[in-house]
Amino acid sequence: MAATDTAALAPVAADPLVRSGRPGRVLRRVAAPVAVAVVLAVTVLWLSSSTLDSIEQRTLNPGYILARVGEHVLLTVTASALVAVLAIPAGILVYRAKSRVFHGVVLGLANIGQATPAVGVVILLAIVWQTGFTTALVALVAYSFLPVLRNTLTGLEQVDAGVRESARGMGMTPNQVLRRIELPLASPVILAGLRTSLVFCVGVATIATFINAGGLGDMIINGLKLQRYPVLLVGAVLVACIAILIDWAAGLVEDAVRPRGL
């Protein structure tokens, strides 16, 4: 019997996808931070070997760079946290409405919102309201809200109806079905939406400099206006590195909370 079991399992163990599963996960977890470290090291070495004028030296000092990075990360993380707190419950409420027409309208609005240029939303809010960090935060939340709501609604709708019926047959209340069955099964789609929102906010936060909200957009715009390309390059590299690291961290969280077997 044991020999038969071993023979049956041999093809599975020999499957390269199975054997490479764990190394593949490890590689994904270390590749992003290693790549970012290499890029930053190369950038620092390039700057140290370059001749910078007085304007570039003042702009590329560690204090100024850290302040811009802090503003950028704060704006991104705060906006994404607010989107998660607001959009996921809103998606659950829309799902509970049980109206296909209403669901279609919401998904249509979400698609329209995704197609709207982000810079237009930021500038429009600055015109009708004010400039500064708060306006940029509201613009990011407003722009990211509908896509996350869409993912929440889509994820819940994709849960197999038979699974819901089985849960109800076991005596679960609607709230218990939502909490124990639907949300765990929909979590990959919901978390994918949040992950996309995080990375998206990193990019859009760059244009917040146009309304005096700070961030790394200051370095990019100043580098362009003053034709100081080392300043422009450092700002762009830092934005890309932040986006990669945030996507990497969100991926770790997504893997940690994903139900086993999904």
GROMACS .gro file of C-alpha atoms in nm:
model
  262
    1MET     CA    1   0.000   0.000   0.000
    2ALA     CA    2   0.281   0.239   0.097
    3ALA     CA    3   0.464   0.167  -0.227
    4THR     CA    4   0.148   0.239  -0.425
    5ASP     CA    5   0.097   0.571  -0.245
    6THR     CA    6   0.458   0.667  -0.307
    7ALA     CA    7   0.427   0.584  -0.674
    8ALA     CA    8   0.107   0.785  -0.700
    9LEU     CA    9   0.265   1.088  -0.537
   10ALA     CA   10   0.585   1.071  -0.741
   11PRO     CA   11   0.448   1.260  -1.046
   12VAL     CA   12   0.314   1.532  -0.819
   13ALA     CA   13   0.646   1.570  -0.640
   14ALA     CA   14   0.824   1.577  -0.974
   15ASP     CA   15   0.599   1.852  -1.108
   16PRO     CA   16   0.825   2.159  -1.153
   17LEU     CA   17   0.539   2.391  -1.057
   18VAL     CA   18   0.497   2.212  -0.724
   19ARG     CA   19   0.871   2.192  -0.658
   20SER     CA   20   0.922   2.557  -0.745
   21GLY     CA   21   0.625   2.683  -0.548
   22ARG     CA   22   0.807   2.767  -0.228
   23PRO     CA   23   1.127   2.901  -0.392
   24GLY     CA   24   0.905   3.108  -0.619
   25ARG     CA   25   0.728   3.265  -0.323
   26VAL     CA   26   1.060   3.336  -0.152
   27LEU     CA   27   1.195   3.495  -0.470
   28ARG     CA   28   0.889   3.719  -0.502
   29ARG     CA   29   0.930   3.831  -0.143
   30VAL     CA   30   1.295   3.931  -0.172
   31ALA     CA   31   1.316   4.046  -0.535
   32ALA     CA   32   1.143   4.382  -0.489
   33PRO     CA   33   1.343   4.513  -0.188
   34VAL     CA   34   1.668   4.386  -0.340
   35ALA     CA   35   1.592   4.558  -0.671
   36VAL     CA   36   1.506   4.883  -0.491
   37ALA     CA   37   1.826   4.866  -0.287
   38VAL     CA   38   2.032   4.815  -0.603
   39VAL     CA   39   1.863   5.104  -0.785
   40LEU     CA   40   1.911   5.339  -0.489
   41ALA     CA   41   2.275   5.236  -0.451
   42VAL     CA   42   2.342   5.300  -0.820
   43THR     CA   43   2.169   5.639  -0.796
   44VAL     CA   44   2.378   5.739  -0.493
   45LEU     CA   45   2.700   5.630  -0.665
   46TRP     CA   46   2.607   5.825  -0.976
   47LEU     CA   47   2.533   6.139  -0.774
   48SER     CA   48   2.856   6.109  -0.576
   49SER     CA   49   3.054   6.094  -0.900
   50SER     CA   50   2.868   6.386  -1.060
   51THR     CA   51   2.952   6.755  -1.032
   52LEU     CA   52   2.647   6.930  -0.885
   53ASP     CA   53   2.592   7.305  -0.887
   54SER     CA   54   2.473   7.499  -0.581
   55ILE     CA   55   2.102   7.460  -0.664
   56GLU     CA   56   2.132   7.084  -0.708
   57GLN     CA   57   2.331   7.051  -0.386
   58ARG     CA   58   2.067   7.240  -0.187
   59THR     CA   59   1.784   7.036  -0.337
   60LEU     CA   60   1.953   6.698  -0.305
   61ASN     CA   61   2.046   6.729   0.062
   62PRO     CA   62   1.918   6.443   0.283
   63GLY     CA   63   1.690   6.665   0.493
   64TYR     CA   64   1.499   6.798   0.193
   65ILE     CA   65   1.469   6.456   0.030
   66LEU     CA   66   1.344   6.289   0.349
   67ALA     CA   67   1.086   6.564   0.399
   68ARG     CA   68   0.950   6.515   0.046
   69VAL     CA   69   0.947   6.136   0.083
   70GLY     CA   70   0.761   6.169   0.414
   71GLU     CA   71   0.497   6.394   0.258
   72HIS     CA   72   0.454   6.157  -0.035
   73VAL     CA   73   0.419   5.844   0.178
   74LEU     CA   74   0.186   6.017   0.425
   75LEU     CA   75  -0.047   6.133   0.147
   76THR     CA   76  -0.047   5.790  -0.018
   77VAL     CA   77  -0.103   5.580   0.294
   78THR     CA   78  -0.364   5.814   0.443
   79ALA     CA   79  -0.566   5.822   0.120
   80SER     CA   80  -0.551   5.444   0.082
   81ALA     CA   81  -0.655   5.386   0.443
   82LEU     CA   82  -0.955   5.618   0.404
   83VAL     CA   83  -1.052   5.444   0.080
   84ALA     CA   84  -1.042   5.106   0.253
   85VAL     CA   85  -1.252   5.230   0.546
   86LEU     CA   86  -1.510   5.394   0.320
   87ALA     CA   87  -1.522   5.195  -0.004
   88ILE     CA   88  -1.534   4.838   0.131
   89PRO     CA   89  -1.835   4.898   0.361
   90ALA     CA   90  -2.003   5.090   0.077
   91GLY     CA   91  -1.946   4.795  -0.154
   92ILE     CA   92  -2.101   4.562   0.103
   93LEU     CA   93  -2.406   4.788   0.134
   94VAL     CA   94  -2.449   4.798  -0.244
   95TYR     CA   95  -2.417   4.420  -0.258
   96ARG     CA   96  -2.680   4.382   0.015
   97ALA     CA   97  -2.922   4.584  -0.199
   98LYS     CA   98  -2.964   4.269  -0.416
   99SER     CA   99  -3.066   4.478  -0.717
  100ARG     CA  100  -2.898   4.387  -1.044
  101VAL     CA  101  -2.993   4.722  -1.194
  102PHE     CA  102  -2.843   4.911  -0.899
  103HIS     CA  103  -2.529   4.697  -0.915
  104GLY     CA  104  -2.494   4.772  -1.286
  105VAL     CA  105  -2.532   5.145  -1.229
  106VAL     CA  106  -2.266   5.141  -0.955
  107LEU     CA  107  -2.023   4.940  -1.168
  108GLY     CA  108  -2.081   5.177  -1.460
  109LEU     CA  109  -2.007   5.479  -1.242
  110ALA     CA  110  -1.694   5.307  -1.113
  111ASN     CA  111  -1.570   5.250  -1.467
  112ILE     CA  112  -1.641   5.612  -1.557
  113GLY     CA  113  -1.459   5.730  -1.246
  114GLN     CA  114  -1.157   5.519  -1.337
  115ALA     CA  115  -1.147   5.675  -1.684
  116THR     CA  116  -1.155   6.033  -1.551
  117PRO     CA  117  -0.808   6.198  -1.565
  118ALA     CA  118  -0.664   6.221  -1.215
  119VAL     CA  119  -0.503   6.558  -1.276
  120GLY     CA  120  -0.845   6.697  -1.369
  121VAL     CA  121  -0.993   6.587  -1.037
  122VAL     CA  122  -0.704   6.739  -0.842
  123ILE     CA  123  -0.712   7.073  -1.024
  124LEU     CA  124  -1.092   7.096  -1.015
  125LEU     CA  125  -1.101   7.047  -0.638
  126ALA     CA  126  -0.828   7.308  -0.596
  127ILE     CA  127  -1.032   7.558  -0.800
  128VAL     CA  128  -1.364   7.507  -0.620
  129TRP     CA  129  -1.217   7.457  -0.272
  130GLN     CA  130  -0.857   7.537  -0.177
  131THR     CA  131  -0.500   7.420  -0.226
  132GLY     CA  132  -0.287   7.213   0.007
  133PHE     CA  133  -0.256   6.867   0.159
  134THR     CA  134  -0.624   6.828   0.252
  135THR     CA  135  -0.743   6.899  -0.100
  136ALA     CA  136  -0.495   6.651  -0.246
  137LEU     CA  137  -0.608   6.391   0.008
  138VAL     CA  138  -0.976   6.440  -0.080
  139ALA     CA  139  -0.894   6.417  -0.451
  140LEU     CA  140  -0.705   6.091  -0.407
  141VAL     CA  141  -0.983   5.940  -0.196
  142ALA     CA  142  -1.251   6.048  -0.442
  143TYR     CA  143  -1.058   5.910  -0.738
  144SER     CA  144  -0.974   5.575  -0.572
  145PHE     CA  145  -1.311   5.520  -0.401
  146LEU     CA  146  -1.512   5.384  -0.694
  147PRO     CA  147  -1.255   5.129  -0.819
  148VAL     CA  148  -1.222   4.973  -0.472
  149LEU     CA  149  -1.601   4.974  -0.433
  150ARG     CA  150  -1.621   4.799  -0.771
  151ASN     CA  151  -1.375   4.529  -0.665
  152THR     CA  152  -1.563   4.474  -0.340
  153LEU     CA  153  -1.893   4.434  -0.521
  154THR     CA  154  -1.742   4.213  -0.791
  155GLY     CA  155  -1.569   3.990  -0.538
  156LEU     CA  156  -1.887   3.937  -0.337
  157GLU     CA  157  -2.091   3.865  -0.650
  158GLN     CA  158  -1.841   3.600  -0.761
  159VAL     CA  159  -1.896   3.387  -0.451
  160ASP     CA  160  -2.067   3.064  -0.555
  161ALA     CA  161  -2.440   3.068  -0.479
  162GLY     CA  162  -2.425   2.704  -0.370
  163VAL     CA  163  -2.177   2.793  -0.097
  164ARG     CA  164  -2.414   3.059   0.035
  165GLU     CA  165  -2.707   2.818   0.032
  166SER     CA  166  -2.504   2.556   0.217
  167ALA     CA  167  -2.413   2.811   0.483
  168ARG     CA  168  -2.776   2.915   0.523
  169GLY     CA  169  -2.874   2.549   0.542
  170MET     CA  170  -2.638   2.514   0.838
  171GLY     CA  171  -2.838   2.783   1.018
  172MET     CA  172  -2.611   3.082   0.960
  173THR     CA  173  -2.766   3.428   0.965
  174PRO     CA  174  -2.705   3.666   0.671
  175ASN     CA  175  -2.444   3.853   0.875
  176GLN     CA  176  -2.266   3.529   0.962
  177VAL     CA  177  -2.269   3.422   0.597
  178LEU     CA  178  -2.116   3.757   0.501
  179ARG     CA  179  -1.853   3.750   0.773
  180ARG     CA  180  -1.755   3.382   0.761
  181ILE     CA  181  -1.816   3.285   0.399
  182GLU     CA  182  -1.855   3.571   0.153
  183LEU     CA  183  -1.589   3.816   0.271
  184PRO     CA  184  -1.314   3.551   0.308
  185LEU     CA  185  -1.390   3.413  -0.039
  186ALA     CA  186  -1.409   3.762  -0.190
  187SER     CA  187  -1.094   3.883  -0.012
  188PRO     CA  188  -0.851   3.812  -0.302
  189VAL     CA  189  -1.048   4.041  -0.535
  190ILE     CA  190  -1.098   4.307  -0.266
  191LEU     CA  191  -0.732   4.305  -0.165
  192ALA     CA  192  -0.624   4.322  -0.528
  193GLY     CA  193  -0.830   4.639  -0.562
  194LEU     CA  194  -0.673   4.792  -0.252
  195ARG     CA  195  -0.327   4.698  -0.373
  196THR     CA  196  -0.391   4.864  -0.707
  197SER     CA  197  -0.528   5.169  -0.525
  198LEU     CA  198  -0.211   5.198  -0.317
  199VAL     CA  199   0.020   5.194  -0.616
  200PHE     CA  200  -0.211   5.428  -0.805
  201CYS     CA  201  -0.205   5.678  -0.517
  202VAL     CA  202   0.175   5.683  -0.523
  203GLY     CA  203   0.168   5.801  -0.883
  204VAL     CA  204  -0.117   6.048  -0.849
  205ALA     CA  205   0.036   6.198  -0.533
  206THR     CA  206   0.314   6.324  -0.760
  207ILE     CA  207   0.081   6.577  -0.925
  208ALA     CA  208  -0.026   6.705  -0.582
  209THR     CA  209   0.266   6.946  -0.609
  210PHE     CA  210   0.054   7.154  -0.850
  211ILE     CA  211  -0.176   7.247  -0.559
  212ASN     CA  212   0.100   7.300  -0.300
  213ALA     CA  213   0.055   6.961  -0.132
  214GLY     CA  214   0.426   6.876  -0.133
  215GLY     CA  215   0.564   6.533  -0.203
  216LEU     CA  216   0.824   6.415  -0.450
  217GLY     CA  217   0.642   6.595  -0.727
  218ASP     CA  218   0.819   6.909  -0.602
  219MET     CA  219   1.155   6.762  -0.699
  220ILE     CA  220   1.033   6.644  -1.038
  221ILE     CA  221   0.869   6.975  -1.130
  222ASN     CA  222   1.162   7.183  -1.000
  223GLY     CA  223   1.403   6.966  -1.193
  224LEU     CA  224   1.203   7.022  -1.511
  225LYS     CA  225   1.156   7.397  -1.464
  226LEU     CA  226   1.516   7.466  -1.367
  227GLN     CA  227   1.659   7.207  -1.607
  228ARG     CA  228   1.835   7.036  -1.320
  229TYR     CA  229   1.814   6.680  -1.445
  230PRO     CA  230   1.983   6.514  -1.144
  231VAL     CA  231   1.702   6.656  -0.927
  232LEU     CA  232   1.442   6.531  -1.177
  233LEU     CA  233   1.600   6.186  -1.194
  234VAL     CA  234   1.624   6.144  -0.816
  235GLY     CA  235   1.261   6.245  -0.772
  236ALA     CA  236   1.143   6.002  -1.040
  237VAL     CA  237   1.356   5.717  -0.905
  238LEU     CA  238   1.223   5.770  -0.552
  239VAL     CA  239   0.861   5.768  -0.672
  240ALA     CA  240   0.923   5.442  -0.859
  241CYS     CA  241   1.097   5.285  -0.559
  242ILE     CA  242   0.814   5.384  -0.323
  243ALA     CA  243   0.558   5.235  -0.562
  244ILE     CA  244   0.753   4.908  -0.585
  245LEU     CA  245   0.798   4.881  -0.207
  246ILE     CA  246   0.434   4.961  -0.132
  247ASP     CA  247   0.318   4.705  -0.388
  248TRP     CA  248   0.558   4.452  -0.233
  249ALA     CA  249   0.431   4.519   0.121
  250ALA     CA  250   0.069   4.502   0.004
  251GLY     CA  251   0.145   4.170  -0.165
  252LEU     CA  252   0.280   4.029   0.162
  253VAL     CA  253  -0.036   4.137   0.343
  254GLU     CA  254  -0.251   3.991   0.065
  255ASP     CA  255  -0.073   3.654   0.093
  256ALA     CA  256  -0.101   3.658   0.473
  257VAL     CA  257  -0.477   3.718   0.490
  258ARG     CA  258  -0.576   3.514   0.184
  259PRO     CA  259  -0.778   3.205   0.290
  260ARG     CA  260  -0.590   2.881   0.237
  261GLY     CA  261  -0.675   2.704  -0.082
  262LEU     CA  262  -0.750   3.022  -0.278
   0.00000   0.00000   0.00000
